[in-house]
């Protein structure tokens, strides 16, 4: 079989798995929200609602049908791209999602870029200076960054850069200046984890025999580092990145709350307040699909960077 | 021969001597204790203080959790109120001390659920293998394909948000990673000759799992439990921050932080100190976890 066909088969297999994964995730989320409490209608009606009120809401939502029937209906609609209708505003969930998506993706991608930049730069600096003071400093900072609640870091950023220094706006979304603080906040955890990962793999790669060979044949240290060490050190970091980047969109939920930004986070928090279950499901499903897609992309790029993977 | 030496000689797994002769034990830990470093001592100190606050808050708190000083509403840190006061004039230091119990119960509760449920499923599925293993692992894959924060939020919502339900929700979220990790460990232990030898001399499955397989999982389980403690504190504080599972009259640290958010511009101390308390707790747990990992896993000796 030619290499091209093998590649196509691999990509196809991964695509099928990703689509199946998305539907499995939809099933899980459906079961948790519709089956666990017994009845979303009772949840919406509140604790002191009369049975008649609950029955009315049930009829409106269609939750009085058997669970399998509701499930088949839901998945059927999902296949047509219909995420259902909001319980409270009667708007299609997909419209609301589409309206808020831009702001969240903007935040997620800028946080992604910041994390990669910070992770590679600080990771390489720490790895090359293994066990010197720079390394210890970077390690202490990343330890702190991975241990603090990201939303608290956001509040500190606002207090320093908006309230005290008045350099950047604290809230709102739209302009580039309003994007800086939320992105910094969202990227903090991922940047710290990537820094650690890159540092560790730089240290590992520097000990490999081929580095000694390269140095032995008189290659400049700079070229050893950038052309050979960095390229090999980034392979494990990319896997790690794929595992973590999917969580970024869901961390954005909390970060958007801190900075009062438009986005999926606001949608989710509003929906939680009024128990708008189709909306909660819509946001959760979108975040899951994002996670699955991120992992798929990383897996594919990983096999492109490191051909050994395809054989497995 | 020492456990780490055996492991180094044997390759990449956490392993001890066959037949559980010298398995992971308190004695082994004690043998290694004298080598603790400064960050570990600090971490143990911080954790001890937080635990003491959780158990006997009255002994440390200068004020009661509901004492309101109407002359000092949103007062900055000073002699009377070391960490300032909140919008009711309550002493923030005292609120933090009284809130410690919730954070500790939350962290230990979630991890207890994750370790027992995840550990049991992982042990059985890894040992039995075959179709059971295939089905369980696909379920775990599905579980892990929903972002953890989202999963915790929807489970807590579906169960009707309350303190115990938040513990349950975060605990359930953390089950899947435990299943995956323990199952992998069990599969590698199961393939080793001493398990076959135990079968050959007629040892039952239950005995093999409990006496021979489980002890080999103890070290990674312990390390993963510390990671889970840190994660559960952060997830729970985020849930509390967006208003899920809070008790108004006994505020936990995440809720104090979200209240402080509203007074950000006028009272920097209000959101700062609850966040610092969470960070101190998580950083101590992480430092302890790192130290344990280095002690128990020979692969990471260098770092």
XYZ file of C-alpha atoms in Angstrom:
615
model
C 0.000 0.000 0.000
C 1.287 3.449 -0.835
C 2.074 5.901 1.930
C -0.630 8.287 0.704
C -3.381 5.683 1.026
C -2.187 4.629 4.447
C -2.337 8.259 5.535
C -5.842 8.678 4.174
C -7.004 5.539 5.989
C -5.463 6.802 9.227
C -7.114 10.217 8.903
C -10.457 8.626 8.020
C -10.274 6.272 10.997
C -9.543 9.158 13.343
C -12.374 11.259 11.842
C -14.907 8.466 12.331
C -13.722 8.028 15.915
C -14.080 11.780 16.547
C -17.647 11.888 15.189
C -18.607 8.800 17.214
C -16.986 10.427 20.250
C -19.049 13.580 19.814
C -22.287 11.576 19.736
C -21.221 9.545 22.757
C -20.501 12.796 24.612
C -23.933 14.101 23.587
C -25.492 10.925 24.997
C -23.633 11.279 28.290
C -24.598 14.927 28.706
C -28.209 14.116 27.743
C -28.406 11.340 30.317
C -26.947 13.499 33.082
C -29.261 16.443 32.457
C -32.493 14.625 31.558
C -32.301 11.441 33.562
C -30.341 12.092 36.746
C -32.655 14.522 38.537
C -35.694 12.653 37.263
C -37.297 15.714 35.777
C -36.025 19.039 34.419
C -39.565 20.417 34.635
C -39.516 20.086 38.431
C -36.085 21.721 38.378
C -37.421 24.709 36.417
C -40.656 24.973 38.381
C -38.811 25.187 41.697
C -39.331 23.374 44.977
C -42.729 24.799 45.901
C -44.489 24.425 42.549
C -47.841 22.650 42.355
C -48.022 19.305 40.499
C -50.199 21.035 37.886
C -47.486 23.621 37.146
C -44.890 20.885 36.803
C -47.184 18.964 34.445
C -47.715 22.075 32.307
C -43.993 22.669 31.980
C -43.472 18.969 31.217
C -45.985 19.135 28.390
C -44.344 22.268 26.979
C -40.869 20.738 27.053
C -41.946 17.300 25.927
C -40.280 15.749 28.971
C -43.359 13.642 29.808
C -42.475 11.259 26.962
C -40.410 8.155 27.765
C -36.671 8.797 28.049
C -35.747 6.766 24.949
C -38.285 8.758 22.912
C -36.841 12.060 24.112
C -33.361 10.808 23.363
C -34.220 9.693 19.830
C -35.929 13.047 19.203
C -32.956 14.970 20.582
C -30.348 13.063 18.565
C -32.588 13.309 15.459
C -32.680 17.090 15.838
C -28.957 17.148 16.555
C -28.273 15.386 13.235
C -30.087 18.244 11.521
C -27.979 20.768 13.384
C -30.867 21.674 15.696
C -29.752 22.036 19.320
C -33.255 22.658 20.599
C -35.025 25.778 21.826
C -34.184 27.773 24.908
C -36.663 27.103 27.756
C -36.749 30.746 28.739
C -36.425 32.893 25.606
C -37.814 30.355 23.068
C -34.919 31.249 20.763
C -33.098 28.427 18.949
C -30.041 27.464 21.030
C -27.861 27.349 17.914
C -28.614 31.041 17.191
C -27.571 32.116 20.664
C -24.448 29.947 20.462
C -23.481 31.347 17.059
C -23.962 34.884 18.361
C -21.649 34.396 21.341
C -19.150 32.043 19.755
C -16.948 34.709 18.160
C -16.019 36.374 21.438
C -15.159 33.053 23.112
C -13.087 31.744 20.218
C -11.225 35.055 20.036
C -10.375 34.768 23.729
C -9.446 31.083 23.447
C -7.171 31.559 20.448
C -5.357 34.584 21.814
C -4.843 32.700 25.097
C -3.535 29.756 23.045
C -1.004 31.946 21.244
C 0.162 33.554 24.483
C 0.588 30.139 26.136
C 2.589 28.709 23.256
C 4.836 31.759 23.097
C 5.415 31.872 26.866
C 5.675 28.091 27.171
C 8.332 27.678 24.480
C 10.384 30.753 25.461
C 10.425 30.142 29.229
C 10.599 26.363 28.809
C 13.725 26.582 26.657
C 15.333 29.172 28.949
C 14.683 26.968 31.997
C 15.741 23.755 30.234
C 19.010 25.156 28.902
C 19.829 26.652 32.300
C 18.882 23.433 34.099
C 19.426 23.735 37.877
C 20.677 27.334 37.734
C 18.852 30.230 39.414
C 16.841 31.136 36.271
C 15.510 27.589 36.164
C 14.596 27.672 39.856
C 12.877 31.041 39.437
C 10.837 29.852 36.436
C 9.933 26.651 38.253
C 8.725 28.553 41.323
C 6.601 30.841 39.168
C 5.044 27.940 37.231
C 4.372 26.113 40.512
C 2.492 29.178 41.722
C 0.635 29.611 38.422
C -0.561 26.003 38.340
C -1.742 26.183 41.951
C -3.831 29.333 41.914
C -7.436 29.618 40.749
C -7.228 31.265 37.283
C -10.137 33.578 38.067
C -8.273 34.894 41.111
C -5.311 35.694 38.865
C -7.814 37.599 36.690
C -8.973 39.638 39.690
C -5.340 40.442 40.595
C -4.682 41.552 36.992
C -7.727 43.845 37.111
C -6.663 45.311 40.458
C -3.131 46.001 39.223
C -3.607 47.028 35.591
C -7.087 48.566 35.646
C -7.788 49.865 39.128
C -4.304 50.973 40.224
C -2.342 51.701 37.038
C -5.364 52.437 34.808
C -3.556 51.028 31.762
C -6.141 48.589 30.467
C -9.923 48.300 30.660
C -11.202 45.823 33.262
C -14.413 44.708 31.618
C -16.201 44.370 28.315
C -15.326 42.793 24.997
C -14.821 43.953 21.454
C -11.591 45.916 21.281
C -8.101 44.451 21.266
C -7.207 46.290 24.487
C -10.108 44.560 26.205
C -8.744 41.212 25.097
C -5.309 41.509 26.749
C -6.155 40.936 30.432
C -8.676 38.089 29.872
C -6.241 36.300 27.548
C -3.425 36.653 30.070
C -5.726 35.255 32.750
C -6.930 32.335 30.640
C -3.449 31.478 29.382
C -1.850 31.399 32.854
C -2.440 27.715 33.593
C -1.677 26.411 30.096
C 1.432 28.612 29.802
C 2.790 27.280 33.101
C 2.080 23.646 32.186
C 3.658 24.056 28.743
C 6.718 25.734 30.252
C 7.237 22.725 32.533
C 6.708 20.298 29.690
C 9.096 22.053 27.287
C 11.683 22.457 30.052
C 11.612 18.751 30.922
C 11.839 17.590 27.345
C 14.647 20.059 26.518
C 16.590 18.600 29.457
C 15.874 15.072 28.205
C 16.843 15.802 24.601
C 20.060 17.596 25.629
C 21.195 14.306 27.198
C 20.620 12.288 24.018
C 23.693 10.899 22.267
C 22.893 12.676 18.990
C 23.393 16.048 20.688
C 26.894 15.002 21.742
C 27.531 13.903 18.158
C 26.342 17.245 16.773
C 28.525 19.137 19.231
C 31.391 16.780 18.511
C 31.296 17.523 14.804
C 31.672 21.185 15.660
C 28.166 22.521 15.111
C 27.463 25.915 16.682
C 25.647 25.573 20.013
C 22.948 27.906 18.710
C 22.257 25.698 15.734
C 22.300 22.537 17.888
C 19.690 24.135 20.100
C 17.319 25.633 17.556
C 17.634 23.213 14.672
C 17.842 19.921 16.530
C 17.061 20.060 20.243
C 14.013 22.310 20.031
C 12.468 20.334 17.191
C 12.716 17.067 19.113
C 11.736 18.609 22.420
C 8.485 20.008 21.050
C 7.038 16.594 20.099
C 5.951 15.584 23.627
C 4.911 19.179 24.308
C 2.459 19.055 21.395
C 0.678 15.991 22.818
C 0.396 17.701 26.165
C -0.908 20.817 24.432
C -3.667 18.788 22.763
C -4.770 17.354 26.092
C -4.900 20.754 27.724
C -6.150 23.062 24.990
C -9.578 21.402 24.933
C -10.125 22.475 28.524
C -9.397 26.075 27.562
C -12.875 26.787 26.219
C -14.496 25.546 29.419
C -12.085 27.528 31.616
C -13.152 30.519 29.528
C -16.598 30.180 31.151
C -15.205 31.366 34.476
C -12.760 33.875 32.986
C -15.537 35.555 30.982
C -17.507 35.967 34.198
C -14.584 37.763 35.850
C -14.177 40.228 32.976
C -17.925 40.545 32.226
C -17.239 39.555 28.611
C -19.627 38.424 25.931
C -19.282 34.750 25.123
C -20.285 31.196 25.848
C -19.423 31.713 29.523
C -22.039 34.389 29.963
C -24.544 32.183 28.128
C -23.732 29.252 30.415
C -23.933 31.230 33.662
C -27.231 32.857 32.604
C -28.640 29.457 31.611
C -27.534 27.942 34.939
C -29.332 30.682 36.851
C -32.694 29.918 35.201
C -32.095 26.162 34.665
C -32.346 26.538 30.883
C -31.387 22.926 30.148
C -31.246 22.976 26.311
C -28.939 25.988 26.523
C -26.698 24.323 29.146
C -26.575 21.245 26.910
C -25.776 23.323 23.848
C -22.790 25.036 25.474
C -21.517 21.774 27.003
C -21.806 19.915 23.722
C -19.976 22.668 21.913
C -17.150 22.590 24.477
C -16.920 18.774 24.196
C -16.796 18.892 20.411
C -14.098 21.530 20.643
C -12.080 19.249 22.962
C -12.511 16.240 20.661
C -11.557 18.295 17.587
C -8.517 19.759 19.334
C -7.329 16.257 20.217
C -7.967 15.072 16.654
C -5.972 17.952 15.150
C -3.116 17.364 17.559
C -3.087 13.614 16.859
C -2.966 14.244 13.124
C -0.250 16.892 13.342
C 1.649 14.636 15.729
C 1.748 11.815 13.180
C 2.883 14.331 10.590
C 5.740 15.567 12.789
C 6.746 12.134 14.064
C 6.157 9.451 11.391
C 6.827 6.658 13.926
C 3.298 7.197 15.312
C 1.540 6.088 12.120
C 3.104 2.665 12.290
C 1.513 2.038 15.688
C 17.602 -4.558 48.012
C 15.738 -1.319 48.145
C 12.391 -0.813 46.401
C 13.667 1.950 44.158
C 16.697 -0.078 43.159
C 14.504 -2.984 42.145
C 12.378 -0.626 40.153
C 15.344 0.936 38.412
C 16.709 -2.444 37.531
C 13.321 -3.584 36.287
C 12.635 -0.666 33.999
C 9.826 1.801 33.913
C 7.161 0.666 36.355
C 6.450 1.327 39.982
C 7.361 -2.089 41.289
C 8.411 -3.751 44.492
C 9.482 -7.257 45.304
C 7.262 -10.134 44.210
C 4.544 -11.606 46.423
C 4.087 -8.361 48.322
C 6.975 -9.204 50.632
C 8.124 -5.594 50.901
C 5.242 -3.610 49.582
C 4.566 0.062 49.994
C 4.171 0.710 53.711
C 4.363 3.294 56.464
C 7.731 1.851 57.470
C 9.056 2.543 54.004
C 7.843 6.134 54.156
C 9.426 6.655 57.577
C 12.693 5.263 56.330
C 12.708 8.043 53.740
C 11.389 10.871 55.868
C 14.689 12.308 57.184
C 15.537 13.513 53.670
C 12.672 16.051 53.416
C 13.456 19.394 51.815
C 12.492 22.913 52.841
C 9.460 23.288 50.502
C 8.077 20.031 51.869
C 8.487 21.218 55.462
C 6.723 24.482 54.548
C 3.948 22.563 52.798
C 3.422 20.302 55.811
C 3.359 23.368 58.069
C 0.723 25.141 55.916
C -1.397 21.992 55.673
C -1.200 21.457 59.452
C -2.342 25.031 60.102
C -5.249 24.679 57.631
C -6.256 21.317 59.121
C -6.187 22.743 62.651
C -8.327 25.686 61.493
C -10.736 23.229 59.921
C -11.061 21.141 63.078
C -11.067 23.829 65.799
C -11.725 27.193 64.098
C -12.827 28.733 67.404
C -9.327 28.390 68.846
C -7.723 30.549 66.144
C -10.342 32.974 64.877
C -10.190 36.394 66.596
C -13.917 36.924 65.848
C -16.932 34.698 65.217
C -17.954 33.957 61.620
C -21.112 36.061 62.004
C -19.740 38.886 64.192
C -20.397 42.140 62.350
C -18.461 45.281 63.218
C -20.755 48.049 61.979
C -18.044 50.689 62.594
C -15.638 48.860 60.299
C -17.443 47.951 57.082
C -14.898 47.216 54.336
C -12.108 48.323 56.676
C -8.594 47.851 55.305
C -6.145 45.468 57.007
C -5.066 46.924 60.333
C -4.474 46.194 63.991
C -8.054 45.144 64.791
C -8.741 43.271 61.575
C -5.470 41.837 60.263
C -6.873 41.029 56.838
C -9.571 43.707 56.776
C -13.351 43.273 56.843
C -16.077 42.478 54.298
C -19.202 44.405 53.300
C -20.990 43.360 56.515
C -18.038 44.341 58.684
C -17.125 40.697 59.276
C -13.465 39.930 59.957
C -11.983 38.313 56.812
C -9.315 36.361 58.728
C -12.030 34.787 60.884
C -14.178 34.018 57.833
C -11.208 32.296 56.217
C -10.500 30.265 59.356
C -14.147 29.202 59.629
C -14.274 28.475 55.895
C -11.228 26.157 56.018
C -13.363 23.230 57.168
C -15.464 23.330 54.006
C -12.443 23.366 51.735
C -10.877 20.440 53.593
C -14.093 18.376 53.649
C -14.651 19.183 49.981
C -11.140 18.126 48.964
C -11.055 14.937 51.042
C -14.627 13.974 50.134
C -14.142 14.272 46.393
C -10.866 12.412 46.444
C -12.300 9.665 48.662
C -15.030 9.112 46.038
C -12.580 9.241 43.131
C -10.052 6.898 44.783
C -12.505 4.253 45.990
C -14.792 4.178 42.949
C -12.097 4.824 40.326
C -9.590 2.561 42.063
C -12.032 -0.358 42.378
C -13.232 -0.138 38.773
C -9.652 0.241 37.528
C -8.436 -2.763 39.548
C -11.223 -5.029 38.346
C -11.267 -3.957 34.703
C -7.471 -4.121 34.416
C -7.373 -7.560 36.042
C -10.314 -9.100 34.175
C -9.439 -7.586 30.797
C -11.229 -8.709 27.645
C -14.672 -7.400 26.766
C -15.313 -5.881 30.220
C -12.128 -3.876 29.898
C -12.997 -2.766 26.371
C -16.468 -1.545 27.384
C -15.285 0.196 30.549
C -12.450 1.950 28.739
C -14.772 3.236 25.989
C -17.035 4.626 28.745
C -14.005 6.288 30.314
C -13.117 7.794 26.917
C -16.600 9.288 26.642
C -16.347 10.564 30.214
C -13.056 12.291 29.422
C -14.359 13.831 26.191
C -16.532 16.290 28.130
C -14.396 19.060 29.672
C -14.039 18.473 33.430
C -15.332 21.892 34.484
C -18.441 21.507 32.298
C -19.057 17.977 33.553
C -18.828 19.107 37.176
C -21.187 22.013 36.449
C -23.869 19.903 34.763
C -23.746 17.091 37.338
C -24.008 19.593 40.196
C -26.914 21.294 38.409
C -28.711 18.041 37.628
C -28.426 16.921 41.257
C -29.706 20.323 42.452
C -26.775 22.338 43.706
C -25.818 21.883 47.353
C -22.602 21.355 49.287
C -22.792 17.538 49.317
C -23.877 17.440 45.683
C -20.891 19.557 44.691
C -18.620 17.033 46.438
C -20.397 14.215 44.615
C -20.183 16.022 41.265
C -16.469 16.818 41.484
C -15.774 13.310 42.829
C -17.590 11.666 39.912
C -15.710 13.859 37.425
C -12.384 12.689 38.878
C -13.299 8.970 38.745
C -12.407 8.513 35.057
C -8.733 9.566 35.258
C -8.271 7.198 38.236
C -9.815 4.269 36.347
C -7.495 4.856 33.391
C -4.346 5.200 35.488
C -4.980 2.226 37.841
C -6.073 0.001 34.960
C -2.800 0.702 33.114
C -0.809 -0.043 36.250
C -2.752 -3.279 36.912
C -2.233 -4.497 33.359
C 1.526 -4.111 33.619
C 1.630 -5.822 37.023
C -0.622 -8.646 35.818
C 1.824 -9.548 33.068
C 4.663 -10.112 35.549
C 5.798 -13.643 36.376
C 5.000 -13.541 40.095
C 1.284 -13.197 39.307
C 1.460 -16.328 37.149
C 3.345 -17.999 39.995
C 0.582 -17.068 42.435
C -1.983 -18.596 40.089
C 0.126 -21.715 39.828
C 0.193 -22.266 43.588
C -3.596 -21.861 43.649
C -4.073 -18.367 45.039
C -7.595 -17.014 44.434
C -8.314 -13.999 42.239
C -9.491 -11.845 45.129
C -6.327 -12.563 47.105
C -4.123 -11.868 44.104
C -5.872 -8.532 43.456
C -5.790 -7.399 47.075
C -2.444 -8.814 48.252
C -0.318 -8.630 45.129
C -1.782 -6.230 42.562
C -3.150 -3.495 44.846
C 0.131 -2.914 46.733
C 1.875 -2.277 43.425
C -0.720 0.389 42.634
C -0.405 2.113 46.018
C 2.414 4.477 45.071
C 0.929 5.884 41.845
C -2.489 5.969 43.535
C -1.100 8.093 46.349
C 0.620 10.480 43.942
C -2.498 10.780 41.794
C -4.619 11.383 44.898
C -2.559 14.472 45.749
C -3.017 15.788 42.201
C -6.752 15.109 42.525
C -6.928 16.979 45.848
C -5.404 20.046 44.189
C -7.702 19.743 41.175
C -10.842 19.269 43.228
C -10.104 22.382 45.292
C -9.669 24.433 42.117
C -12.772 23.006 40.383
C -14.889 23.415 43.513
C -13.740 26.995 44.015
C -14.614 27.766 40.383
C -18.090 26.241 40.863
C -18.537 28.268 43.999
C -17.296 31.363 42.146
C -20.039 31.098 39.527
C -22.542 30.428 42.315
C -23.076 26.655 42.396
C -23.318 24.786 45.697
C -22.767 27.603 48.154
C -24.021 27.928 51.701
C -24.659 31.610 52.318
C -24.182 31.679 56.083
C -21.033 29.539 56.107
C -19.105 30.900 53.136
C -16.303 28.781 51.717
C -13.176 30.336 50.210
C -14.420 30.279 46.623
C -17.635 32.054 47.607
C -15.738 34.687 49.627
C -13.614 35.252 46.542
C -16.684 35.751 44.353
C -18.164 38.170 46.920
C -14.873 40.049 46.982
C -15.114 40.353 43.203
C -17.973 42.828 43.695
C -15.822 45.082 45.911
C -12.715 44.870 43.779
C -12.332 48.588 43.189
C -12.847 49.701 46.799
C -11.406 46.853 48.895
C -8.401 45.048 47.371
C -8.027 42.888 50.474
C -11.467 41.302 50.109
C -10.799 39.181 46.976
C -7.030 38.971 47.531
C -6.838 37.003 50.781
C -9.408 34.248 50.033
C -7.583 33.643 46.728
C -4.269 33.559 48.551
C -5.692 30.998 51.000
C -6.816 28.716 48.131
C -3.457 29.105 46.415
C -1.542 28.347 49.634
C -3.571 25.168 50.157
C -3.199 23.962 46.569
C 0.501 24.828 46.336
C 1.191 22.898 49.567
C -0.689 19.852 48.307
C 1.182 20.060 44.989
C 4.563 20.417 46.705
C 3.810 17.372 48.854
C 2.611 15.446 45.796
C 5.758 16.320 43.860
C 7.961 15.189 46.733
C 6.015 11.916 46.983
C 6.295 11.338 43.254
C 10.026 11.870 43.291
C 10.384 9.494 46.257
C 8.141 6.787 44.866
C 8.832 6.954 41.137
C 12.485 6.374 40.269
C 11.994 7.792 36.779
C 11.756 11.323 38.092
C 14.711 11.141 40.481
C 16.637 13.791 38.581
C 14.018 16.491 39.055
